[in-house]
PDB file of C-alpha atoms in Angstrom:
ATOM      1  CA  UNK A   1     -79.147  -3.889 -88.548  1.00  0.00           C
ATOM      2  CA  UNK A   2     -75.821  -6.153 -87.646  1.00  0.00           C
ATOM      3  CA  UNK A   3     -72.701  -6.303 -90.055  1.00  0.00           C
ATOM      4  CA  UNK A   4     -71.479 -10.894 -89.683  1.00  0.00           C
ATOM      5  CA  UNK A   5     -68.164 -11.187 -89.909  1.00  0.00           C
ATOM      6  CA  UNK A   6     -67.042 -14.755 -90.909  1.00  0.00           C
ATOM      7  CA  UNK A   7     -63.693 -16.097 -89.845  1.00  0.00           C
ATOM      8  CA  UNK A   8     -62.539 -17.828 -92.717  1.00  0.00           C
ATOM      9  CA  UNK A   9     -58.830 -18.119 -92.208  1.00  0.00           C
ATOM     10  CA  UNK A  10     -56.407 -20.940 -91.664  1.00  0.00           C
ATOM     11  CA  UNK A  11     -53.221 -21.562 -89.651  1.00  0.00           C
ATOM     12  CA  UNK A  12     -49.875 -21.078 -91.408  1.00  0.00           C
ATOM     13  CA  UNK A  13     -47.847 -24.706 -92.350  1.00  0.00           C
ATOM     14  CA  UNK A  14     -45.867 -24.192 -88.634  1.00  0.00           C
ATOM     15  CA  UNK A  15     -48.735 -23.946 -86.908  1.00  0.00           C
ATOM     16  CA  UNK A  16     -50.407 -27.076 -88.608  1.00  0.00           C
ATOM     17  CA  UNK A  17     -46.965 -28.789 -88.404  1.00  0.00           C
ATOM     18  CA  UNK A  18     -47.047 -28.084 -84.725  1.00  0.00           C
ATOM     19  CA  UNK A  19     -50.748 -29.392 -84.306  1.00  0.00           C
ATOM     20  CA  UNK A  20     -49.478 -32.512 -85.724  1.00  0.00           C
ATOM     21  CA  UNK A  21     -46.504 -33.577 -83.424  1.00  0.00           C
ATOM     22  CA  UNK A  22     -48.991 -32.914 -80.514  1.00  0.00           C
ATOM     23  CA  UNK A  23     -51.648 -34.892 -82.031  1.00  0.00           C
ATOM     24  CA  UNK A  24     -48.987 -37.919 -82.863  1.00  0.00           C
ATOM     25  CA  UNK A  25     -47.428 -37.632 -79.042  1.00  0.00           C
ATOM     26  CA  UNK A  26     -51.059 -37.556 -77.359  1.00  0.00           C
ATOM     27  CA  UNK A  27     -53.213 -40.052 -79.425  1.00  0.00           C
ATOM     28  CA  UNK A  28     -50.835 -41.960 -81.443  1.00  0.00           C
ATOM     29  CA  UNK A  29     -53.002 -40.708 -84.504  1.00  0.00           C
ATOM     30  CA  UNK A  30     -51.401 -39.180 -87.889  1.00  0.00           C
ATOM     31  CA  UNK A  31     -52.788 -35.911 -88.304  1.00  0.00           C
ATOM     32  CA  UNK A  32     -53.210 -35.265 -92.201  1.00  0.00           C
ATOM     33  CA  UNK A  33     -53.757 -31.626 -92.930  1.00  0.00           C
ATOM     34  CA  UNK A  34     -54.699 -30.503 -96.503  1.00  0.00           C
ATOM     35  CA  UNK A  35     -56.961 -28.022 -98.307  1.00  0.00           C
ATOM     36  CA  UNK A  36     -58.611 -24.950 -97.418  1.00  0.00           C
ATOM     37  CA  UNK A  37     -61.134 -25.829 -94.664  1.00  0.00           C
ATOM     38  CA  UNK A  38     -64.223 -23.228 -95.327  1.00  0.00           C
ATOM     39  CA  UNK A  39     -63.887 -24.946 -99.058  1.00  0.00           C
ATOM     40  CA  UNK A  40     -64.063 -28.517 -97.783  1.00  0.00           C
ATOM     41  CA  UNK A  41     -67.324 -30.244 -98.860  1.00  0.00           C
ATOM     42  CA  UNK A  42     -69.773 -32.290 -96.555  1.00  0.00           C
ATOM     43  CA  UNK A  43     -72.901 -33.957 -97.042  1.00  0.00           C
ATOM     44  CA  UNK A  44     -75.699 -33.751 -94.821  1.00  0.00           C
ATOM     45  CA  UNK A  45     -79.435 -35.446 -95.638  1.00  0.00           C
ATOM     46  CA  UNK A  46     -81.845 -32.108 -96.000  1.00  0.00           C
ATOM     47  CA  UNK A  47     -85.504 -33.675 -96.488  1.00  0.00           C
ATOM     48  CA  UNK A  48     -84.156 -37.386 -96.665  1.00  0.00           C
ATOM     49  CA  UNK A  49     -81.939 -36.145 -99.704  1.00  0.00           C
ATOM     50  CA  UNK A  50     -78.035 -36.498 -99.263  1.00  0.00           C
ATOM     51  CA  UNK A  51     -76.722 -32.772-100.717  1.00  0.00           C
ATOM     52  CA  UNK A  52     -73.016 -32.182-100.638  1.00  0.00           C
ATOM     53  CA  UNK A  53     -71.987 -28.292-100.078  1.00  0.00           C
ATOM     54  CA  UNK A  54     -69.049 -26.465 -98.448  1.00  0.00           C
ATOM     55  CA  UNK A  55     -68.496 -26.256 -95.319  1.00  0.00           C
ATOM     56  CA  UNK A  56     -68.703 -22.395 -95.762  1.00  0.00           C
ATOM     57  CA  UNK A  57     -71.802 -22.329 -97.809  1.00  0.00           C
ATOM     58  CA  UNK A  58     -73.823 -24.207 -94.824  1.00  0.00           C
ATOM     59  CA  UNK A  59     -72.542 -20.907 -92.610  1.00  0.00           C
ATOM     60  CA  UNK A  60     -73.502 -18.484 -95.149  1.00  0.00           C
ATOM     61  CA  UNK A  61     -76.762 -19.762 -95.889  1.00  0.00           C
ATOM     62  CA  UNK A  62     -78.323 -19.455 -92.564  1.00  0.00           C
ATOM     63  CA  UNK A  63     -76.512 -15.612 -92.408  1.00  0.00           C
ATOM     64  CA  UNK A  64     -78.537 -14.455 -95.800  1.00  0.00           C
ATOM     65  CA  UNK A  65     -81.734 -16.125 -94.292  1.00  0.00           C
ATOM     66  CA  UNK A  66     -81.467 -13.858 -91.394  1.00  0.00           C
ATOM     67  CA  UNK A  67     -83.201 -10.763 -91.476  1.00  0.00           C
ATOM     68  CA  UNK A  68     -81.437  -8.857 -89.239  1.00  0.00           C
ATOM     69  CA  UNK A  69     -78.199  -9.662 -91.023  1.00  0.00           C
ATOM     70  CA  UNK A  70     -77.821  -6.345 -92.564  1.00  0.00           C
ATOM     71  CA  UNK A  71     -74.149  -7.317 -94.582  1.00  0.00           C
ATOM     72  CA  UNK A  72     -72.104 -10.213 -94.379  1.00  0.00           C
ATOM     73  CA  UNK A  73     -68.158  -9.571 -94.361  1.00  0.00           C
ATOM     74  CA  UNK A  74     -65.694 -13.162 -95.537  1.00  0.00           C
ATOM     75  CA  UNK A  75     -62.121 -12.993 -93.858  1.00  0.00           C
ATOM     76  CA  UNK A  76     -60.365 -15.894 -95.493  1.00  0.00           C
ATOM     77  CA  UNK A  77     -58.127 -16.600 -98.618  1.00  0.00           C
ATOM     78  CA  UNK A  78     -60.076 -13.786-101.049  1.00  0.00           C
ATOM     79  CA  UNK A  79     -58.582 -15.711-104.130  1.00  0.00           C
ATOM     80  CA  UNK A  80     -59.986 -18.583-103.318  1.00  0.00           C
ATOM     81  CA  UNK A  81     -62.984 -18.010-101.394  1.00  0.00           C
ATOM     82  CA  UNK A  82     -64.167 -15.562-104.407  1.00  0.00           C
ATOM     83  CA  UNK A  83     -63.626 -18.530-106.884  1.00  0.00           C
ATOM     84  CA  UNK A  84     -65.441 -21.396-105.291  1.00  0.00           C
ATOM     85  CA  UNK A  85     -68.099 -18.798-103.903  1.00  0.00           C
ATOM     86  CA  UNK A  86     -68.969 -16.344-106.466  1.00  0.00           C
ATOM     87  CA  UNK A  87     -71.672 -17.905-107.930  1.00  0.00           C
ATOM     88  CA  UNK A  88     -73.410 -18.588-104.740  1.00  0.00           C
ATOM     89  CA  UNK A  89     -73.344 -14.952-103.473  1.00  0.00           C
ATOM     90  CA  UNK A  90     -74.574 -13.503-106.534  1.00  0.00           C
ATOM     91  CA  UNK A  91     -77.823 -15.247-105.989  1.00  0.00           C
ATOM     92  CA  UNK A  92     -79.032 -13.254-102.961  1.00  0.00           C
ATOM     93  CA  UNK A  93     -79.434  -9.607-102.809  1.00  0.00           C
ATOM     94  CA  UNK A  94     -77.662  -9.191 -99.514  1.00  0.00           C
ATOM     95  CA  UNK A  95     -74.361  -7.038 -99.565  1.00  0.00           C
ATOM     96  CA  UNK A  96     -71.075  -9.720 -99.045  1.00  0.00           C
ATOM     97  CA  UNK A  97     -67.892  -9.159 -99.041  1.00  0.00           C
ATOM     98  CA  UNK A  98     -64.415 -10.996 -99.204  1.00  0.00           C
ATOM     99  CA  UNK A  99     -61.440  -9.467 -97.489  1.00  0.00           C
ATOM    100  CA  UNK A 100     -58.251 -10.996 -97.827  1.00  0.00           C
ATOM    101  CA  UNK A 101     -56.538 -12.392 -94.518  1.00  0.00           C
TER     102      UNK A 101
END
């Protein structure tokens, strides 16, 4: 069986301060950064009917699906991810993890 590991991490403010000047110089577009990315919600039509999850949950769903997916492992912001995500792990019997970044 196969251990996932899921990247769930985020650049530090410099970084995303960085991204922005380059952004700015190259397009002439404002780069707004904010949130958490893996905890940013999107909707997608499933069956004709608009649903609205995190962007993380979309990943994780397919990973519990798959049967060779033995455990899945969450590198990211433990506080948060653990918060926003408990609920939805605790309703499959695979083993998952959060390990802080």
């Amino acid at each position: 069986m196969i251990s996932a590991v899921v990247m769930a991490g985020y650049n530090n403010k410099r970084e995303v301060t960085k991204y922005s000047r380059i952004v700015a110089e190259h397009y002439g577009e404002k780069f707004i950064e904010s949130g958490y990315k893996p905890l940013r919600e999107f909707c997608a039509v499933l069956d004709g009917v608009p649903v609205s999850k995190l962007l993380i949950q979309y990943i994780l769903e397919k990973l519990f699906e798959n049967k060779l997916i033995a455990e899945i492992v969450i590198v990211g912001h433990q506080m948060l991810l653990e918060q926003r995500l408990r609920k939805f792990i605790r309703q499959f019997e695979k083993p998952c993890r959060i390990v802080n970044q």
